[in-house]
């Protein structure tokens, strides 16, 4: 049997020093605390939280809940930007807490508040009743009398080009960030909002749908589509690339006769 | 109480031009210049209506605009007028669904196509044209 001699300098060191764990730094997490049932004013409570470079804002809030104060109210579920539950204002801008890393905020002080333009339930949890009811008003389903499956019926055929016309807008997770950033929502409580309008476009642009006239009637009202002034804030904050501002302008194209 | 719980940002949030990029700044400038031009229109109607009170009243009113302060106001009005027109044309075209990009498969990091370079360029051009017009107006008003 041949013997291989490993040169001295190439010998593998069998007892290497373990790679040093990156040291966690500490940030100050400021959480807005308010309990409407106690009629108390909102106040900020500060917590020192250790973070790594991959720590998300939601993880810091959960650290506070686990180790420092269980009473902090926050809504969350999937932790991967799919459920749309953990929307909140982080350092002044609406974002998903599970999708925002502390490191990208480039600040040692992180302030979390409930989203604007939504009723506060408690602390960081807000009421989505208006968002969901507006969403339902937009008839978020395919309207087509032939859509009932009968013996002998076939599936609707769509080309990839047909699909591209609305696919982007079907990625909406109903997190409400767009409605929170919208300057019209800030002052007009009856405004449909970018989320609802984008969904109205999503179904209107779907070539299987026959409910265009119904939906255009719903959005063509005093607190409807004409209240949007294309400030683009909704698209700026959307975590899924839905681009509600584009959907609204395209939907307006139907009403103005530029689109068929 | 109900309004406080609704956590609506109100006018203070609406007029805050920071946080959401150049389109939000353009929105804010459009509103500001619109209100400024409305105020100017009301002032202008009041100013010209003094002619009904005779030549002296008209001359007195006209002398108000012939001061450095009056000239500065007119230079600002020129700037507001040019920006409001330029940006207004951009918004009108965009609101018909033109120049806002095409729907497609969003790719991470999800840059919105409606906030594209054409939109940003139009805003900067409107600002630049307003600045140029203001400089020209200042040259005429303050020059010999």
Tab-separated table of C-alpha atoms in Angstrom, chain A residues 45-224:
chain	number	residue	atom	x	y	z
A	45	UNK	CA	-41.755	52.550	26.080
A	46	UNK	CA	-38.094	51.838	25.448
A	47	UNK	CA	-36.437	48.420	25.533
A	48	UNK	CA	-32.815	47.417	24.987
A	49	UNK	CA	-32.756	44.471	22.598
A	50	UNK	CA	-29.740	42.460	21.340
A	51	UNK	CA	-29.660	42.100	17.560
A	52	UNK	CA	-27.620	40.307	14.915
A	53	UNK	CA	-27.264	41.548	11.361
A	54	UNK	CA	-30.161	39.338	10.221
A	55	UNK	CA	-32.550	40.185	13.063
A	56	UNK	CA	-35.907	41.512	11.891
A	57	UNK	CA	-38.020	44.131	13.615
A	58	UNK	CA	-40.646	41.469	14.379
A	59	UNK	CA	-38.007	39.351	16.126
A	60	UNK	CA	-37.052	42.270	18.364
A	61	UNK	CA	-40.699	42.826	19.275
A	62	UNK	CA	-41.102	39.112	20.035
A	63	UNK	CA	-37.925	39.281	22.165
A	64	UNK	CA	-39.565	42.054	24.181
A	65	UNK	CA	-42.753	39.985	24.518
A	66	UNK	CA	-40.830	36.903	25.594
A	67	UNK	CA	-38.290	38.400	27.968
A	68	UNK	CA	-39.241	41.928	28.963
A	69	UNK	CA	-42.947	42.695	28.703
A	70	UNK	CA	-45.578	40.135	27.632
A	71	UNK	CA	-48.301	42.752	27.411
A	72	UNK	CA	-47.111	44.295	24.123
A	73	UNK	CA	-49.893	43.755	21.567
A	74	UNK	CA	-48.742	42.849	18.065
A	75	UNK	CA	-50.370	40.896	15.254
A	76	UNK	CA	-48.197	38.490	13.287
A	77	UNK	CA	-48.386	35.060	11.770
A	78	UNK	CA	-46.238	33.732	8.916
A	79	UNK	CA	-42.985	35.679	9.577
A	80	UNK	CA	-42.184	35.563	5.837
A	81	UNK	CA	-44.086	38.467	4.248
A	82	UNK	CA	-46.910	36.268	3.050
A	83	UNK	CA	-49.784	36.833	5.453
A	84	UNK	CA	-49.764	40.634	5.680
A	85	UNK	CA	-50.414	40.671	9.430
A	86	UNK	CA	-47.448	42.577	10.857
A	87	UNK	CA	-47.727	45.917	9.052
A	88	UNK	CA	-46.670	48.815	11.251
A	89	UNK	CA	-44.923	52.159	11.091
A	90	UNK	CA	-41.202	51.547	11.530
A	91	UNK	CA	-39.063	54.649	11.907
A	92	UNK	CA	-41.869	56.718	10.419
A	93	UNK	CA	-42.600	54.581	7.348
A	94	UNK	CA	-45.148	51.770	6.943
A	95	UNK	CA	-43.372	48.412	6.551
A	96	UNK	CA	-43.844	44.737	7.373
A	97	UNK	CA	-42.047	44.005	10.646
A	98	UNK	CA	-41.110	40.478	9.529
A	99	UNK	CA	-39.619	41.763	6.276
A	100	UNK	CA	-37.601	44.651	7.711
A	101	UNK	CA	-34.147	43.894	9.048
A	102	UNK	CA	-32.803	46.093	11.807
A	103	UNK	CA	-29.543	46.432	9.850
A	104	UNK	CA	-31.283	48.055	6.867
A	105	UNK	CA	-32.709	50.792	9.084
A	106	UNK	CA	-29.155	52.008	9.842
A	107	UNK	CA	-30.122	53.313	13.251
A	108	UNK	CA	-29.565	52.185	16.806
A	109	UNK	CA	-32.971	53.499	17.753
A	110	UNK	CA	-35.964	51.802	16.142
A	111	UNK	CA	-39.404	53.272	16.703
A	112	UNK	CA	-42.469	51.135	16.021
A	113	UNK	CA	-45.980	52.556	15.932
A	114	UNK	CA	-49.377	51.330	14.711
A	115	UNK	CA	-50.098	52.036	11.035
A	116	UNK	CA	-51.740	55.334	10.290
A	117	UNK	CA	-55.225	55.554	8.793
A	118	UNK	CA	-56.379	52.421	10.648
A	119	UNK	CA	-58.249	52.264	13.927
A	120	UNK	CA	-56.001	51.150	16.779
A	121	UNK	CA	-57.017	48.010	18.674
A	122	UNK	CA	-54.094	48.119	21.092
A	123	UNK	CA	-50.401	49.044	20.852
A	124	UNK	CA	-49.282	47.905	17.360
A	125	UNK	CA	-52.416	46.004	16.378
A	126	UNK	CA	-54.866	47.832	14.125
A	127	UNK	CA	-58.368	47.096	12.882
A	128	UNK	CA	-58.594	45.942	9.233
A	129	UNK	CA	-62.398	46.074	9.060
A	130	UNK	CA	-62.502	49.005	6.619
A	131	UNK	CA	-59.788	47.502	4.403
A	132	UNK	CA	-61.589	44.178	4.121
A	133	UNK	CA	-65.022	45.704	3.603
A	134	UNK	CA	-63.657	47.934	0.816
A	135	UNK	CA	-61.920	44.919	-0.707
A	136	UNK	CA	-65.224	43.020	-0.727
A	137	UNK	CA	-67.036	45.979	-2.316
A	138	UNK	CA	-64.712	45.695	-5.314
A	139	UNK	CA	-66.187	42.232	-6.071
A	140	UNK	CA	-62.849	40.432	-5.877
A	141	UNK	CA	-63.927	37.406	-7.897
A	142	UNK	CA	-64.433	36.499	-11.534
A	143	UNK	CA	-67.875	37.591	-12.713
A	144	UNK	CA	-68.862	35.353	-15.568
A	145	UNK	CA	-72.109	33.471	-16.033
A	146	UNK	CA	-70.269	30.713	-17.817
A	147	UNK	CA	-67.916	30.142	-14.897
A	148	UNK	CA	-70.176	27.498	-13.315
A	149	UNK	CA	-68.702	24.103	-14.001
A	150	UNK	CA	-71.242	22.043	-15.919
A	151	UNK	CA	-70.843	18.731	-17.671
A	152	UNK	CA	-69.108	19.440	-20.950
A	153	UNK	CA	-67.720	22.871	-19.954
A	154	UNK	CA	-64.059	23.599	-20.536
A	155	UNK	CA	-61.545	25.681	-18.631
A	156	UNK	CA	-60.940	29.286	-19.710
A	157	UNK	CA	-57.837	29.534	-21.808
A	158	UNK	CA	-55.464	32.424	-21.059
A	159	UNK	CA	-52.253	33.262	-22.859
A	160	UNK	CA	-49.176	34.284	-20.818
A	161	UNK	CA	-49.762	37.826	-22.147
A	162	UNK	CA	-53.335	37.797	-20.800
A	163	UNK	CA	-52.018	36.596	-17.446
A	164	UNK	CA	-49.347	39.300	-17.249
A	165	UNK	CA	-52.008	42.015	-17.443
A	166	UNK	CA	-53.208	41.253	-13.912
A	167	UNK	CA	-50.815	38.778	-12.282
A	168	UNK	CA	-48.779	41.448	-10.504
A	169	UNK	CA	-51.883	42.838	-8.797
A	170	UNK	CA	-53.003	39.423	-7.593
A	171	UNK	CA	-49.934	39.283	-5.307
A	172	UNK	CA	-51.626	41.698	-2.867
A	173	UNK	CA	-51.427	40.285	0.678
A	174	UNK	CA	-53.825	42.891	2.130
A	175	UNK	CA	-51.257	44.175	4.624
A	176	UNK	CA	-52.638	47.721	4.413
A	177	UNK	CA	-49.259	49.459	4.032
A	178	UNK	CA	-50.445	51.235	0.859
A	179	UNK	CA	-53.525	52.617	2.592
A	180	UNK	CA	-51.362	53.752	5.487
A	181	UNK	CA	-48.958	55.683	3.216
A	182	UNK	CA	-51.640	57.241	0.992
A	183	UNK	CA	-51.957	61.039	1.467
A	184	UNK	CA	-55.636	60.964	0.470
A	185	UNK	CA	-56.413	58.273	3.068
A	186	UNK	CA	-54.785	60.601	5.622
A	187	UNK	CA	-57.620	63.082	5.301
A	188	UNK	CA	-60.539	61.305	3.615
A	189	UNK	CA	-62.004	58.508	5.715
A	190	UNK	CA	-64.434	57.481	2.948
A	191	UNK	CA	-61.787	57.082	0.243
A	192	UNK	CA	-61.691	53.604	-1.301
A	193	UNK	CA	-57.906	53.533	-0.996
A	194	UNK	CA	-55.125	52.132	-3.170
A	195	UNK	CA	-55.623	48.532	-2.048
A	196	UNK	CA	-59.273	48.416	-3.129
A	197	UNK	CA	-58.645	50.273	-6.385
A	198	UNK	CA	-55.740	47.993	-7.310
A	199	UNK	CA	-57.964	44.962	-6.739
A	200	UNK	CA	-60.710	46.513	-8.857
A	201	UNK	CA	-58.146	46.760	-11.664
A	202	UNK	CA	-56.876	43.218	-11.069
A	203	UNK	CA	-60.292	41.718	-11.869
A	204	UNK	CA	-61.203	44.258	-14.543
A	205	UNK	CA	-58.035	43.430	-16.492
A	206	UNK	CA	-58.704	39.686	-16.297
A	207	UNK	CA	-60.083	38.561	-19.675
A	208	UNK	CA	-62.180	35.823	-18.034
A	209	UNK	CA	-64.143	38.484	-16.149
A	210	UNK	CA	-67.289	40.198	-17.388
A	211	UNK	CA	-67.846	42.561	-14.447
A	212	UNK	CA	-65.926	45.582	-15.739
A	213	UNK	CA	-69.005	47.849	-15.929
A	214	UNK	CA	-70.052	46.925	-12.349
A	215	UNK	CA	-66.618	47.668	-10.920
A	216	UNK	CA	-66.117	50.892	-12.850
A	217	UNK	CA	-69.446	52.125	-11.464
A	218	UNK	CA	-68.260	51.332	-7.917
A	219	UNK	CA	-64.969	53.228	-8.229
A	220	UNK	CA	-66.373	56.129	-10.286
A	221	UNK	CA	-67.836	58.001	-7.302
A	222	UNK	CA	-66.995	61.033	-5.199
A	223	UNK	CA	-64.690	59.185	-2.778
A	224	UNK	CA	-63.475	56.801	-5.433
